[in-house]
PDB file of C-alpha atoms and ligand atoms in Angstrom:
ATOM      1  CA  MET A   1       0.000   0.000   0.000  1.00  0.00           C
ATOM      2  CA  ASN A   2       1.475   3.377  -1.049  1.00  0.00           C
ATOM      3  CA  THR A   3       0.221   6.255   1.113  1.00  0.00           C
ATOM      4  CA  ASN A   4       2.418   8.973  -0.345  1.00  0.00           C
ATOM      5  CA  TYR A   5      -0.772  10.752  -1.342  1.00  0.00           C
ATOM      6  CA  GLN A   6       0.666  14.083  -2.519  1.00  0.00           C
ATOM      7  CA  GLN A   7       3.118  12.408  -4.853  1.00  0.00           C
ATOM      8  CA  ILE A   8       0.375  10.134  -6.157  1.00  0.00           C
ATOM      9  CA  LEU A   9      -1.972  13.082  -6.784  1.00  0.00           C
ATOM     10  CA  ASP A  10       0.790  14.950  -8.628  1.00  0.00           C
ATOM     11  CA  GLU A  11       1.476  11.911 -10.801  1.00  0.00           C
ATOM     12  CA  ILE A  12      -2.217  11.347 -11.575  1.00  0.00           C
ATOM     13  CA  TYR A  13      -2.654  15.021 -12.451  1.00  0.00           C
ATOM     14  CA  ALA A  14       0.307  14.974 -14.836  1.00  0.00           C
ATOM     15  CA  GLU A  15      -0.766  11.709 -16.467  1.00  0.00           C
ATOM     16  CA  THR A  16      -4.425  12.643 -16.989  1.00  0.00           C
ATOM     17  CA  ARG A  17      -4.173  16.310 -17.982  1.00  0.00           C
ATOM     18  CA  PRO A  18      -3.698  15.368 -21.649  1.00  0.00           C
ATOM     19  CA  MET A  19      -7.248  13.934 -21.505  1.00  0.00           C
ATOM     20  CA  LEU A  20      -8.732  17.404 -20.878  1.00  0.00           C
ATOM     21  CA  GLY A  21     -10.697  18.370 -23.971  1.00  0.00           C
ATOM     22  CA  GLN A  22     -12.384  14.967 -24.236  1.00  0.00           C
ATOM     23  CA  GLY A  23     -16.054  14.622 -23.229  1.00  0.00           C
ATOM     24  CA  ARG A  24     -18.811  17.236 -23.046  1.00  0.00           C
ATOM     25  CA  VAL A  25     -20.167  19.455 -20.285  1.00  0.00           C
ATOM     26  CA  ALA A  26     -23.801  18.890 -19.178  1.00  0.00           C
ATOM     27  CA  ASP A  27     -25.410  21.152 -21.747  1.00  0.00           C
ATOM     28  CA  TYR A  28     -28.993  20.042 -20.944  1.00  0.00           C
ATOM     29  CA  ILE A  29     -28.746  22.509 -18.040  1.00  0.00           C
ATOM     30  CA  PRO A  30     -27.891  25.823 -19.802  1.00  0.00           C
ATOM     31  CA  ALA A  31     -26.063  27.323 -16.794  1.00  0.00           C
ATOM     32  CA  LEU A  32     -23.732  24.300 -16.679  1.00  0.00           C
ATOM     33  CA  ALA A  33     -23.024  24.507 -20.403  1.00  0.00           C
ATOM     34  CA  LYS A  34     -21.090  27.735 -19.731  1.00  0.00           C
ATOM     35  CA  VAL A  35     -18.536  26.107 -17.402  1.00  0.00           C
ATOM     36  CA  ASN A  36     -14.950  25.898 -18.666  1.00  0.00           C
ATOM     37  CA  PRO A  37     -14.467  22.164 -19.356  1.00  0.00           C
ATOM     38  CA  ARG A  38     -10.697  22.290 -18.863  1.00  0.00           C
ATOM     39  CA  GLN A  39     -10.859  22.811 -15.100  1.00  0.00           C
ATOM     40  CA  TYR A  40      -9.544  19.916 -13.048  1.00  0.00           C
ATOM     41  CA  GLY A  41      -8.868  19.402  -9.343  1.00  0.00           C
ATOM     42  CA  ILE A  42      -8.485  16.621  -6.784  1.00  0.00           C
ATOM     43  CA  ALA A  43      -8.540  16.715  -2.971  1.00  0.00           C
ATOM     44  CA  ILE A  44      -8.128  14.113  -0.231  1.00  0.00           C
ATOM     45  CA  HIS A  45      -8.891  14.201   3.485  1.00  0.00           C
ATOM     46  CA  THR A  46      -7.666  11.390   5.705  1.00  0.00           C
ATOM     47  CA  LEU A  47      -9.137  10.316   9.025  1.00  0.00           C
ATOM     48  CA  SER A  48      -5.747  11.038  10.580  1.00  0.00           C
ATOM     49  CA  GLY A  49      -6.365  14.729   9.786  1.00  0.00           C
ATOM     50  CA  GLU A  50      -4.180  15.203   6.728  1.00  0.00           C
ATOM     51  CA  ALA A  51      -5.298  16.968   3.552  1.00  0.00           C
ATOM     52  CA  PHE A  52      -3.806  16.875   0.059  1.00  0.00           C
ATOM     53  CA  GLN A  53      -4.787  18.573  -3.166  1.00  0.00           C
ATOM     54  CA  VAL A  54      -3.785  19.322  -6.736  1.00  0.00           C
ATOM     55  CA  GLY A  55      -5.042  21.593  -9.528  1.00  0.00           C
ATOM     56  CA  ASP A  56      -8.353  23.460  -9.193  1.00  0.00           C
ATOM     57  CA  ALA A  57      -9.204  21.857  -5.834  1.00  0.00           C
ATOM     58  CA  ARG A  58     -10.322  25.203  -4.355  1.00  0.00           C
ATOM     59  CA  VAL A  59     -12.615  26.266  -7.207  1.00  0.00           C
ATOM     60  CA  PRO A  60     -16.299  25.838  -6.224  1.00  0.00           C
ATOM     61  CA  PHE A  61     -18.493  23.941  -8.685  1.00  0.00           C
ATOM     62  CA  SER A  62     -22.119  22.834  -8.936  1.00  0.00           C
ATOM     63  CA  ILE A  63     -22.212  19.543  -7.017  1.00  0.00           C
ATOM     64  CA  GLN A  64     -25.462  18.395  -8.678  1.00  0.00           C
ATOM     65  CA  SER A  65     -26.305  14.799  -7.746  1.00  0.00           C
ATOM     66  CA  ILE A  66     -23.582  14.548  -5.126  1.00  0.00           C
ATOM     67  CA  SER A  67     -26.134  16.471  -3.027  1.00  0.00           C
ATOM     68  CA  LYS A  68     -28.348  13.370  -3.098  1.00  0.00           C
ATOM     69  CA  VAL A  69     -26.000  11.749  -0.565  1.00  0.00           C
ATOM     70  CA  PHE A  70     -26.420  14.662   1.851  1.00  0.00           C
ATOM     71  CA  VAL A  71     -30.215  14.644   1.601  1.00  0.00           C
ATOM     72  CA  LEU A  72     -30.309  10.849   1.900  1.00  0.00           C
ATOM     73  CA  ALA A  73     -28.165  11.050   5.056  1.00  0.00           C
ATOM     74  CA  MET A  74     -30.426  13.756   6.534  1.00  0.00           C
ATOM     75  CA  VAL A  75     -33.596  11.775   5.867  1.00  0.00           C
ATOM     76  CA  PHE A  76     -32.226   8.293   6.676  1.00  0.00           C
ATOM     77  CA  GLY A  77     -30.780   9.618   9.932  1.00  0.00           C
ATOM     78  CA  ARG A  78     -34.208  10.992  10.872  1.00  0.00           C
ATOM     79  CA  ILE A  79     -36.629   8.259   9.815  1.00  0.00           C
ATOM     80  CA  GLY A  80     -34.419   5.154   9.527  1.00  0.00           C
ATOM     81  CA  GLU A  81     -35.671   2.016   7.824  1.00  0.00           C
ATOM     82  CA  THR A  82     -39.143   3.451   7.060  1.00  0.00           C
ATOM     83  CA  LEU A  83     -37.478   5.197   4.124  1.00  0.00           C
ATOM     84  CA  TRP A  84     -37.340   1.906   2.196  1.00  0.00           C
ATOM     85  CA  THR A  85     -41.119   1.668   1.868  1.00  0.00           C
ATOM     86  CA  ARG A  86     -41.018   4.490  -0.689  1.00  0.00           C
ATOM     87  CA  VAL A  87     -37.662   3.951  -2.411  1.00  0.00           C
ATOM     88  CA  GLY A  88     -35.698   0.786  -3.267  1.00  0.00           C
ATOM     89  CA  ARG A  89     -32.074  -0.299  -2.947  1.00  0.00           C
ATOM     90  CA  GLU A  90     -31.365  -1.819  -6.335  1.00  0.00           C
ATOM     91  CA  PRO A  91     -29.288  -0.455  -9.210  1.00  0.00           C
ATOM     92  CA  SER A  92     -31.517   0.733 -12.021  1.00  0.00           C
ATOM     93  CA  GLY A  93     -29.278  -0.017 -14.976  1.00  0.00           C
ATOM     94  CA  ASN A  94     -30.920   3.010 -16.580  1.00  0.00           C
ATOM     95  CA  ALA A  95     -30.020   6.653 -17.030  1.00  0.00           C
ATOM     96  CA  PHE A  96     -30.372   8.902 -13.967  1.00  0.00           C
ATOM     97  CA  ASN A  97     -33.497  10.602 -15.336  1.00  0.00           C
ATOM     98  CA  SER A  98     -35.223   7.639 -16.981  1.00  0.00           C
ATOM     99  CA  LEU A  99     -39.013   7.360 -16.693  1.00  0.00           C
ATOM    100  CA  VAL A 100     -39.361   3.824 -17.977  1.00  0.00           C
ATOM    101  CA  GLN A 101     -39.017   1.716 -14.794  1.00  0.00           C
ATOM    102  CA  LEU A 102     -41.030   4.118 -12.689  1.00  0.00           C
ATOM    103  CA  GLU A 103     -44.240   3.389 -14.574  1.00  0.00           C
ATOM    104  CA  THR A 104     -43.874  -0.395 -14.488  1.00  0.00           C
ATOM    105  CA  GLU A 105     -42.781  -0.360 -10.822  1.00  0.00           C
ATOM    106  CA  ASN A 106     -45.764   1.658  -9.551  1.00  0.00           C
ATOM    107  CA  GLY A 107     -43.961   4.916  -8.804  1.00  0.00           C
ATOM    108  CA  ILE A 108     -41.394   3.366  -6.404  1.00  0.00           C
ATOM    109  CA  PRO A 109     -37.938   4.422  -7.610  1.00  0.00           C
ATOM    110  CA  ARG A 110     -35.207   1.781  -7.709  1.00  0.00           C
ATOM    111  CA  ASN A 111     -32.809   3.672  -5.418  1.00  0.00           C
ATOM    112  CA  PRO A 112     -32.217   7.081  -3.749  1.00  0.00           C
ATOM    113  CA  PHE A 113     -29.595   8.208  -6.282  1.00  0.00           C
ATOM    114  CA  ILE A 114     -31.527   8.164  -9.539  1.00  0.00           C
ATOM    115  CA  ASN A 115     -33.465  11.424  -9.829  1.00  0.00           C
ATOM    116  CA  ALA A 116     -36.826   9.848  -8.934  1.00  0.00           C
ATOM    117  CA  GLY A 117     -35.406   8.350  -5.720  1.00  0.00           C
ATOM    118  CA  ALA A 118     -33.710  11.598  -4.794  1.00  0.00           C
ATOM    119  CA  LEU A 119     -37.002  13.439  -5.304  1.00  0.00           C
ATOM    120  CA  VAL A 120     -38.654  11.045  -2.821  1.00  0.00           C
ATOM    121  CA  CYS A 121     -35.896  11.809  -0.266  1.00  0.00           C
ATOM    122  CA  THR A 122     -36.345  15.539  -0.841  1.00  0.00           C
ATOM    123  CA  ASP A 123     -40.104  15.098  -0.409  1.00  0.00           C
ATOM    124  CA  HIS A 124     -39.425  13.457   2.977  1.00  0.00           C
ATOM    125  CA  LEU A 125     -37.260  16.411   3.962  1.00  0.00           C
ATOM    126  CA  VAL A 126     -39.970  18.879   2.937  1.00  0.00           C
ATOM    127  CA  SER A 127     -42.443  16.933   5.123  1.00  0.00           C
ATOM    128  CA  GLN A 128     -40.126  16.870   8.114  1.00  0.00           C
ATOM    129  CA  THR A 129     -38.652  20.348   8.239  1.00  0.00           C
ATOM    130  CA  SER A 130     -40.139  23.821   8.158  1.00  0.00           C
ATOM    131  CA  ASP A 131     -37.221  25.265   6.154  1.00  0.00           C
ATOM    132  CA  PRO A 132     -35.640  22.441   4.099  1.00  0.00           C
ATOM    133  CA  LEU A 133     -33.259  24.733   2.184  1.00  0.00           C
ATOM    134  CA  LEU A 134     -31.851  26.193   5.378  1.00  0.00           C
ATOM    135  CA  ASN A 135     -31.555  22.696   6.837  1.00  0.00           C
ATOM    136  CA  ILE A 136     -29.589  21.480   3.828  1.00  0.00           C
ATOM    137  CA  LEU A 137     -27.317  24.520   3.990  1.00  0.00           C
ATOM    138  CA  SER A 138     -26.650  24.080   7.715  1.00  0.00           C
ATOM    139  CA  PHE A 139     -25.936  20.376   7.282  1.00  0.00           C
ATOM    140  CA  VAL A 140     -23.470  20.836   4.423  1.00  0.00           C
ATOM    141  CA  ARG A 141     -21.818  23.859   6.039  1.00  0.00           C
ATOM    142  CA  MET A 142     -21.338  21.862   9.228  1.00  0.00           C
ATOM    143  CA  LEU A 143     -19.875  18.816   7.441  1.00  0.00           C
ATOM    144  CA  SER A 144     -17.593  20.858   5.195  1.00  0.00           C
ATOM    145  CA  ASN A 145     -16.748  23.247   8.036  1.00  0.00           C
ATOM    146  CA  ASN A 146     -17.323  26.077   5.578  1.00  0.00           C
ATOM    147  CA  PRO A 147     -19.997  28.638   6.558  1.00  0.00           C
ATOM    148  CA  LYS A 148     -19.748  30.203   3.092  1.00  0.00           C
ATOM    149  CA  VAL A 149     -21.230  27.218   1.221  1.00  0.00           C
ATOM    150  CA  GLY A 150     -24.284  28.418  -0.717  1.00  0.00           C
ATOM    151  CA  PHE A 151     -26.663  27.801  -3.596  1.00  0.00           C
ATOM    152  CA  ASN A 152     -25.970  29.070  -7.093  1.00  0.00           C
ATOM    153  CA  GLU A 153     -29.313  30.716  -7.885  1.00  0.00           C
ATOM    154  CA  GLU A 154     -28.524  30.944 -11.589  1.00  0.00           C
ATOM    155  CA  VAL A 155     -27.997  27.167 -11.795  1.00  0.00           C
ATOM    156  CA  ALA A 156     -31.144  26.468  -9.725  1.00  0.00           C
ATOM    157  CA  GLU A 157     -33.217  28.729 -11.984  1.00  0.00           C
ATOM    158  CA  SER A 158     -31.695  27.205 -15.106  1.00  0.00           C
ATOM    159  CA  GLU A 159     -32.691  23.741 -13.860  1.00  0.00           C
ATOM    160  CA  ARG A 160     -36.181  24.955 -13.044  1.00  0.00           C
ATOM    161  CA  GLN A 161     -36.635  26.296 -16.547  1.00  0.00           C
ATOM    162  CA  THR A 162     -35.398  23.135 -18.253  1.00  0.00           C
ATOM    163  CA  GLY A 163     -36.213  20.385 -15.724  1.00  0.00           C
ATOM    164  CA  PHE A 164     -38.941  18.796 -17.810  1.00  0.00           C
ATOM    165  CA  ARG A 165     -37.902  15.236 -17.048  1.00  0.00           C
ATOM    166  CA  ASN A 166     -37.712  15.905 -13.306  1.00  0.00           C
ATOM    167  CA  ALA A 167     -41.194  17.460 -13.477  1.00  0.00           C
ATOM    168  CA  ALA A 168     -42.405  14.363 -15.335  1.00  0.00           C
ATOM    169  CA  LEU A 169     -40.815  12.015 -12.767  1.00  0.00           C
ATOM    170  CA  ILE A 170     -42.296  13.767  -9.758  1.00  0.00           C
ATOM    171  CA  ASN A 171     -45.750  14.082 -11.304  1.00  0.00           C
ATOM    172  CA  LEU A 172     -45.732  10.384 -12.208  1.00  0.00           C
ATOM    173  CA  MET A 173     -44.803   9.509  -8.603  1.00  0.00           C
ATOM    174  CA  LYS A 174     -47.465  11.882  -7.300  1.00  0.00           C
ATOM    175  CA  SER A 175     -50.038  10.026  -9.406  1.00  0.00           C
ATOM    176  CA  PHE A 176     -48.986   6.796  -7.641  1.00  0.00           C
ATOM    177  CA  GLY A 177     -49.296   8.473  -4.224  1.00  0.00           C
ATOM    178  CA  ASN A 178     -45.521   8.435  -3.599  1.00  0.00           C
ATOM    179  CA  ILE A 179     -45.088  12.213  -3.173  1.00  0.00           C
ATOM    180  CA  GLU A 180     -46.629  13.887  -0.131  1.00  0.00           C
ATOM    181  CA  ASN A 181     -46.029  17.567  -0.853  1.00  0.00           C
ATOM    182  CA  ASP A 182     -46.731  20.053  -3.598  1.00  0.00           C
ATOM    183  CA  VAL A 183     -44.590  19.020  -6.576  1.00  0.00           C
ATOM    184  CA  ASP A 184     -43.331  22.553  -7.261  1.00  0.00           C
ATOM    185  CA  GLU A 185     -42.220  22.952  -3.662  1.00  0.00           C
ATOM    186  CA  VAL A 186     -40.254  19.680  -3.770  1.00  0.00           C
ATOM    187  CA  LEU A 187     -38.739  20.533  -7.158  1.00  0.00           C
ATOM    188  CA  LYS A 188     -37.620  23.921  -5.833  1.00  0.00           C
ATOM    189  CA  VAL A 189     -35.695  22.254  -3.012  1.00  0.00           C
ATOM    190  CA  TYR A 190     -34.297  19.577  -5.347  1.00  0.00           C
ATOM    191  CA  PHE A 191     -33.033  22.147  -7.900  1.00  0.00           C
ATOM    192  CA  HIS A 192     -31.406  24.134  -5.113  1.00  0.00           C
ATOM    193  CA  GLN A 193     -29.681  21.134  -3.521  1.00  0.00           C
ATOM    194  CA  CYS A 194     -28.255  20.292  -6.972  1.00  0.00           C
ATOM    195  CA  ALA A 195     -27.084  23.921  -7.251  1.00  0.00           C
ATOM    196  CA  LEU A 196     -24.972  23.796  -4.072  1.00  0.00           C
ATOM    197  CA  MET A 197     -21.486  25.113  -4.755  1.00  0.00           C
ATOM    198  CA  LEU A 198     -18.518  23.392  -3.076  1.00  0.00           C
ATOM    199  CA  ASP A 199     -14.897  22.857  -4.043  1.00  0.00           C
ATOM    200  CA  CYS A 200     -13.052  19.495  -4.009  1.00  0.00           C
ATOM    201  CA  HIS A 201     -11.385  20.263  -0.680  1.00  0.00           C
ATOM    202  CA  ASP A 202     -14.664  21.028   1.110  1.00  0.00           C
ATOM    203  CA  LEU A 203     -16.583  18.228  -0.558  1.00  0.00           C
ATOM    204  CA  ALA A 204     -14.019  15.563   0.365  1.00  0.00           C
ATOM    205  CA  ARG A 205     -14.096  16.927   3.879  1.00  0.00           C
ATOM    206  CA  ALA A 206     -17.900  16.801   4.000  1.00  0.00           C
ATOM    207  CA  PHE A 207     -17.894  13.104   3.039  1.00  0.00           C
ATOM    208  CA  LEU A 208     -15.430  12.010   5.688  1.00  0.00           C
ATOM    209  CA  PHE A 209     -18.196  10.933   8.084  1.00  0.00           C
ATOM    210  CA  LEU A 210     -19.008   8.113   5.663  1.00  0.00           C
ATOM    211  CA  ALA A 211     -15.448   6.821   6.014  1.00  0.00           C
ATOM    212  CA  ASN A 212     -15.750   7.169   9.788  1.00  0.00           C
ATOM    213  CA  ARG A 213     -18.720   4.913  10.682  1.00  0.00           C
ATOM    214  CA  GLY A 214     -21.153   7.828  10.436  1.00  0.00           C
ATOM    215  CA  ILE A 215     -19.293  10.093  12.865  1.00  0.00           C
ATOM    216  CA  ASN A 216     -18.243  13.575  11.771  1.00  0.00           C
ATOM    217  CA  PRO A 217     -14.517  13.477  12.599  1.00  0.00           C
ATOM    218  CA  TRP A 218     -14.386  17.271  12.924  1.00  0.00           C
ATOM    219  CA  ASN A 219     -16.727  17.525  15.921  1.00  0.00           C
ATOM    220  CA  GLY A 220     -17.459  13.911  16.973  1.00  0.00           C
ATOM    221  CA  GLU A 221     -21.141  14.216  16.102  1.00  0.00           C
ATOM    222  CA  GLN A 222     -22.879  10.978  15.110  1.00  0.00           C
ATOM    223  CA  ILE A 223     -24.551  11.835  11.796  1.00  0.00           C
ATOM    224  CA  LEU A 224     -25.612   8.252  11.005  1.00  0.00           C
ATOM    225  CA  THR A 225     -25.357   5.024  12.969  1.00  0.00           C
ATOM    226  CA  THR A 226     -22.531   2.663  11.966  1.00  0.00           C
ATOM    227  CA  SER A 227     -25.075   0.469  10.214  1.00  0.00           C
ATOM    228  CA  GLN A 228     -26.661   3.403   8.348  1.00  0.00           C
ATOM    229  CA  ALA A 229     -23.249   4.666   7.198  1.00  0.00           C
ATOM    230  CA  LYS A 230     -22.418   1.190   5.860  1.00  0.00           C
ATOM    231  CA  ARG A 231     -25.735   1.166   4.018  1.00  0.00           C
ATOM    232  CA  VAL A 232     -25.165   4.558   2.398  1.00  0.00           C
ATOM    233  CA  ASN A 233     -21.723   3.363   1.280  1.00  0.00           C
ATOM    234  CA  ALA A 234     -23.254   0.148  -0.081  1.00  0.00           C
ATOM    235  CA  LEU A 235     -25.785   2.193  -2.048  1.00  0.00           C
ATOM    236  CA  MET A 236     -23.038   4.425  -3.435  1.00  0.00           C
ATOM    237  CA  GLN A 237     -21.151   1.290  -4.458  1.00  0.00           C
ATOM    238  CA  VAL A 238     -24.035  -0.211  -6.428  1.00  0.00           C
ATOM    239  CA  CYS A 239     -25.966   2.883  -7.591  1.00  0.00           C
ATOM    240  CA  GLY A 240     -23.773   5.963  -7.109  1.00  0.00           C
ATOM    241  CA  LEU A 241     -22.822   6.308 -10.764  1.00  0.00           C
ATOM    242  CA  TYR A 242     -26.145   5.259 -12.322  1.00  0.00           C
ATOM    243  CA  ASP A 243     -25.569   3.101 -15.391  1.00  0.00           C
ATOM    244  CA  ASP A 244     -21.794   3.607 -14.959  1.00  0.00           C
ATOM    245  CA  SER A 245     -21.858   1.971 -11.508  1.00  0.00           C
ATOM    246  CA  GLY A 246     -20.657  -1.398 -12.771  1.00  0.00           C
ATOM    247  CA  GLU A 247     -17.817   0.213 -14.700  1.00  0.00           C
ATOM    248  CA  PHE A 248     -16.889   2.341 -11.679  1.00  0.00           C
ATOM    249  CA  ALA A 249     -16.857  -0.712  -9.376  1.00  0.00           C
ATOM    250  CA  PHE A 250     -14.786  -2.576 -11.950  1.00  0.00           C
ATOM    251  CA  THR A 251     -12.185   0.100 -12.611  1.00  0.00           C
ATOM    252  CA  VAL A 252     -12.127   2.082  -9.335  1.00  0.00           C
ATOM    253  CA  GLY A 253     -13.626  -0.266  -6.755  1.00  0.00           C
ATOM    254  CA  LEU A 254     -14.853   2.275  -4.191  1.00  0.00           C
ATOM    255  CA  PRO A 255     -18.231   3.598  -3.013  1.00  0.00           C
ATOM    256  CA  GLY A 256     -18.690   6.858  -4.916  1.00  0.00           C
ATOM    257  CA  LYS A 257     -21.189   9.460  -6.098  1.00  0.00           C
ATOM    258  CA  SER A 258     -21.037  11.460  -9.290  1.00  0.00           C
ATOM    259  CA  GLY A 259     -22.806  14.628 -10.384  1.00  0.00           C
ATOM    260  CA  VAL A 260     -23.319  16.106 -13.834  1.00  0.00           C
ATOM    261  CA  GLY A 261     -21.337  19.166 -12.697  1.00  0.00           C
ATOM    262  CA  GLY A 262     -18.316  16.864 -13.169  1.00  0.00           C
ATOM    263  CA  GLY A 263     -17.582  16.024  -9.543  1.00  0.00           C
ATOM    264  CA  ILE A 264     -17.088  12.522  -8.147  1.00  0.00           C
ATOM    265  CA  VAL A 265     -16.620  11.813  -4.440  1.00  0.00           C
ATOM    266  CA  ALA A 266     -15.437   8.416  -3.201  1.00  0.00           C
ATOM    267  CA  VAL A 267     -14.695   7.044   0.254  1.00  0.00           C
ATOM    268  CA  ILE A 268     -12.355   4.388   1.550  1.00  0.00           C
ATOM    269  CA  PRO A 269     -13.979   3.270   4.805  1.00  0.00           C
ATOM    270  CA  ASN A 270     -11.788   3.811   7.871  1.00  0.00           C
ATOM    271  CA  LEU A 271      -9.194   5.700   5.840  1.00  0.00           C
ATOM    272  CA  LEU A 272     -10.084   8.691   3.664  1.00  0.00           C
ATOM    273  CA  SER A 273     -12.391  10.523   1.285  1.00  0.00           C
ATOM    274  CA  ILE A 274     -11.411  11.865  -2.122  1.00  0.00           C
ATOM    275  CA  CYS A 275     -13.086  14.308  -4.492  1.00  0.00           C
ATOM    276  CA  VAL A 276     -12.223  14.784  -8.169  1.00  0.00           C
ATOM    277  CA  TRP A 277     -13.734  17.432 -10.396  1.00  0.00           C
ATOM    278  CA  SER A 278     -13.517  18.048 -14.113  1.00  0.00           C
ATOM    279  CA  PRO A 279     -16.694  19.187 -15.893  1.00  0.00           C
ATOM    280  CA  ALA A 280     -16.454  17.271 -19.181  1.00  0.00           C
ATOM    281  CA  LEU A 281     -18.602  14.125 -19.011  1.00  0.00           C
ATOM    282  CA  ASN A 282     -18.822  10.760 -20.755  1.00  0.00           C
ATOM    283  CA  SER A 283     -22.091   9.540 -22.265  1.00  0.00           C
ATOM    284  CA  HIS A 284     -23.354   8.285 -18.842  1.00  0.00           C
ATOM    285  CA  GLY A 285     -22.948  11.716 -17.214  1.00  0.00           C
ATOM    286  CA  THR A 286     -19.721  10.812 -15.373  1.00  0.00           C
ATOM    287  CA  SER A 287     -16.670  13.080 -15.337  1.00  0.00           C
ATOM    288  CA  LEU A 288     -14.377  11.510 -17.900  1.00  0.00           C
ATOM    289  CA  VAL A 289     -11.084  12.640 -16.372  1.00  0.00           C
ATOM    290  CA  GLY A 290     -12.500  12.172 -12.851  1.00  0.00           C
ATOM    291  CA  MET A 291     -13.211   8.499 -13.435  1.00  0.00           C
ATOM    292  CA  LYS A 292      -9.718   7.926 -14.850  1.00  0.00           C
ATOM    293  CA  ALA A 293      -8.113   9.813 -11.953  1.00  0.00           C
ATOM    294  CA  LEU A 294      -9.889   7.615  -9.388  1.00  0.00           C
ATOM    295  CA  GLU A 295      -8.944   4.481 -11.274  1.00  0.00           C
ATOM    296  CA  LEU A 296      -5.300   5.568 -11.155  1.00  0.00           C
ATOM    297  CA  PHE A 297      -5.661   6.456  -7.468  1.00  0.00           C
ATOM    298  CA  THR A 298      -6.701   2.952  -6.392  1.00  0.00           C
ATOM    299  CA  THR A 299      -4.129   1.419  -8.746  1.00  0.00           C
ATOM    300  CA  LYS A 300      -1.223   3.549  -7.545  1.00  0.00           C
ATOM    301  CA  THR A 301      -2.081   3.364  -3.837  1.00  0.00           C
ATOM    302  CA  GLY A 302      -2.903  -0.351  -4.019  1.00  0.00           C
ATOM    303  CA  ILE A 303      -5.877   0.331  -1.745  1.00  0.00           C
ATOM    304  CA  SER A 304      -9.064  -1.610  -2.355  1.00  0.00           C
ATOM    305  CA  ILE A 305     -12.202  -2.462  -0.423  1.00  0.00           C
ATOM    306  CA  PHE A 306     -12.299  -5.859  -2.175  1.00  0.00           C
TER     307      PHE A 306
HETATM  308  N1  LIG B 401     -29.722  18.308 -11.403  1.00  0.00           N
HETATM  309  C1  LIG B 401     -29.460  17.183 -12.259  1.00  0.00           C
HETATM  310  C2  LIG B 401     -30.763  16.671 -12.814  1.00  0.00           C
HETATM  311  O1  LIG B 401     -31.723  16.647 -12.096  1.00  0.00           O
HETATM  312  C3  LIG B 401     -28.736  16.136 -11.466  1.00  0.00           C
HETATM  313  C4  LIG B 401     -28.272  14.994 -12.302  1.00  0.00           C
HETATM  314  C5  LIG B 401     -26.919  14.477 -11.893  1.00  0.00           C
HETATM  315  O2  LIG B 401     -26.084  15.198 -11.360  1.00  0.00           O
HETATM  316  O3  LIG B 401     -26.659  13.281 -12.144  1.00  0.00           O
HETATM  317  O4  LIG B 401     -30.849  16.310 -13.949  1.00  0.00           O
END
């Protein structure tokens, strides 16, 4: 096992930079289409308190679906196993915004990371809290230890204007009785959580509780039980990269979550969390350079959960 993390990050950065220019930014959300695709950063936080970074690791970006892990943790921590009556735990094998399975499976989404499942989690949060947006902000600010974390209103508005598939998904679920609140209210929260802006350094830091049996290492607070943290990691392993999850398990071999803003966060239980960001995506909506960087990371460190 090679734990010379800074040297490894520098090597990965040098080896993968020539790939910049491949892939495409998420142009189905107009505000994301404007992002410079050549940006690239990586950051690591270890449970022993060390931090390492390379490239654009301090440039905030739209975390998009990585936010689904935060909202899942908030809801799962509050209501526990009841959550699984309204959302499943199986990979979908379909695109993140697919409508097909939802109709045949009676409005119960396959898992909390496809958009339909995330909308159910957000609906739970809207039911449970009087100010869900403030709750999300406080949670992510606490985990990242950055009080400046905020929503990018331009991205949220851009998603609202073009989120036709998300509107279709939530209305279909509402017709099956699987959404409790007003669909526009839930969509507003969902578009804002996707529009959270964090950099690689803060995002890796915010995920460290999942490498630490559910305990926030920065203040000792138990965010999830040990069992719940294992379950969130298991879900990230099998569903965190949608229809790229098999490929990610095969080439990287870590629990991870991607977002169409080009970020990917992964955790190595009991050791560290790592965040990679580069906005250009492959055809499954995964950061192209990010996926390669994480593959090189587990190869060069020799660390594996298998
Ligand atoms: N806001 C995006 C959407 O709803 C999230 C998708 C993603 O990051 O995978 O389409």
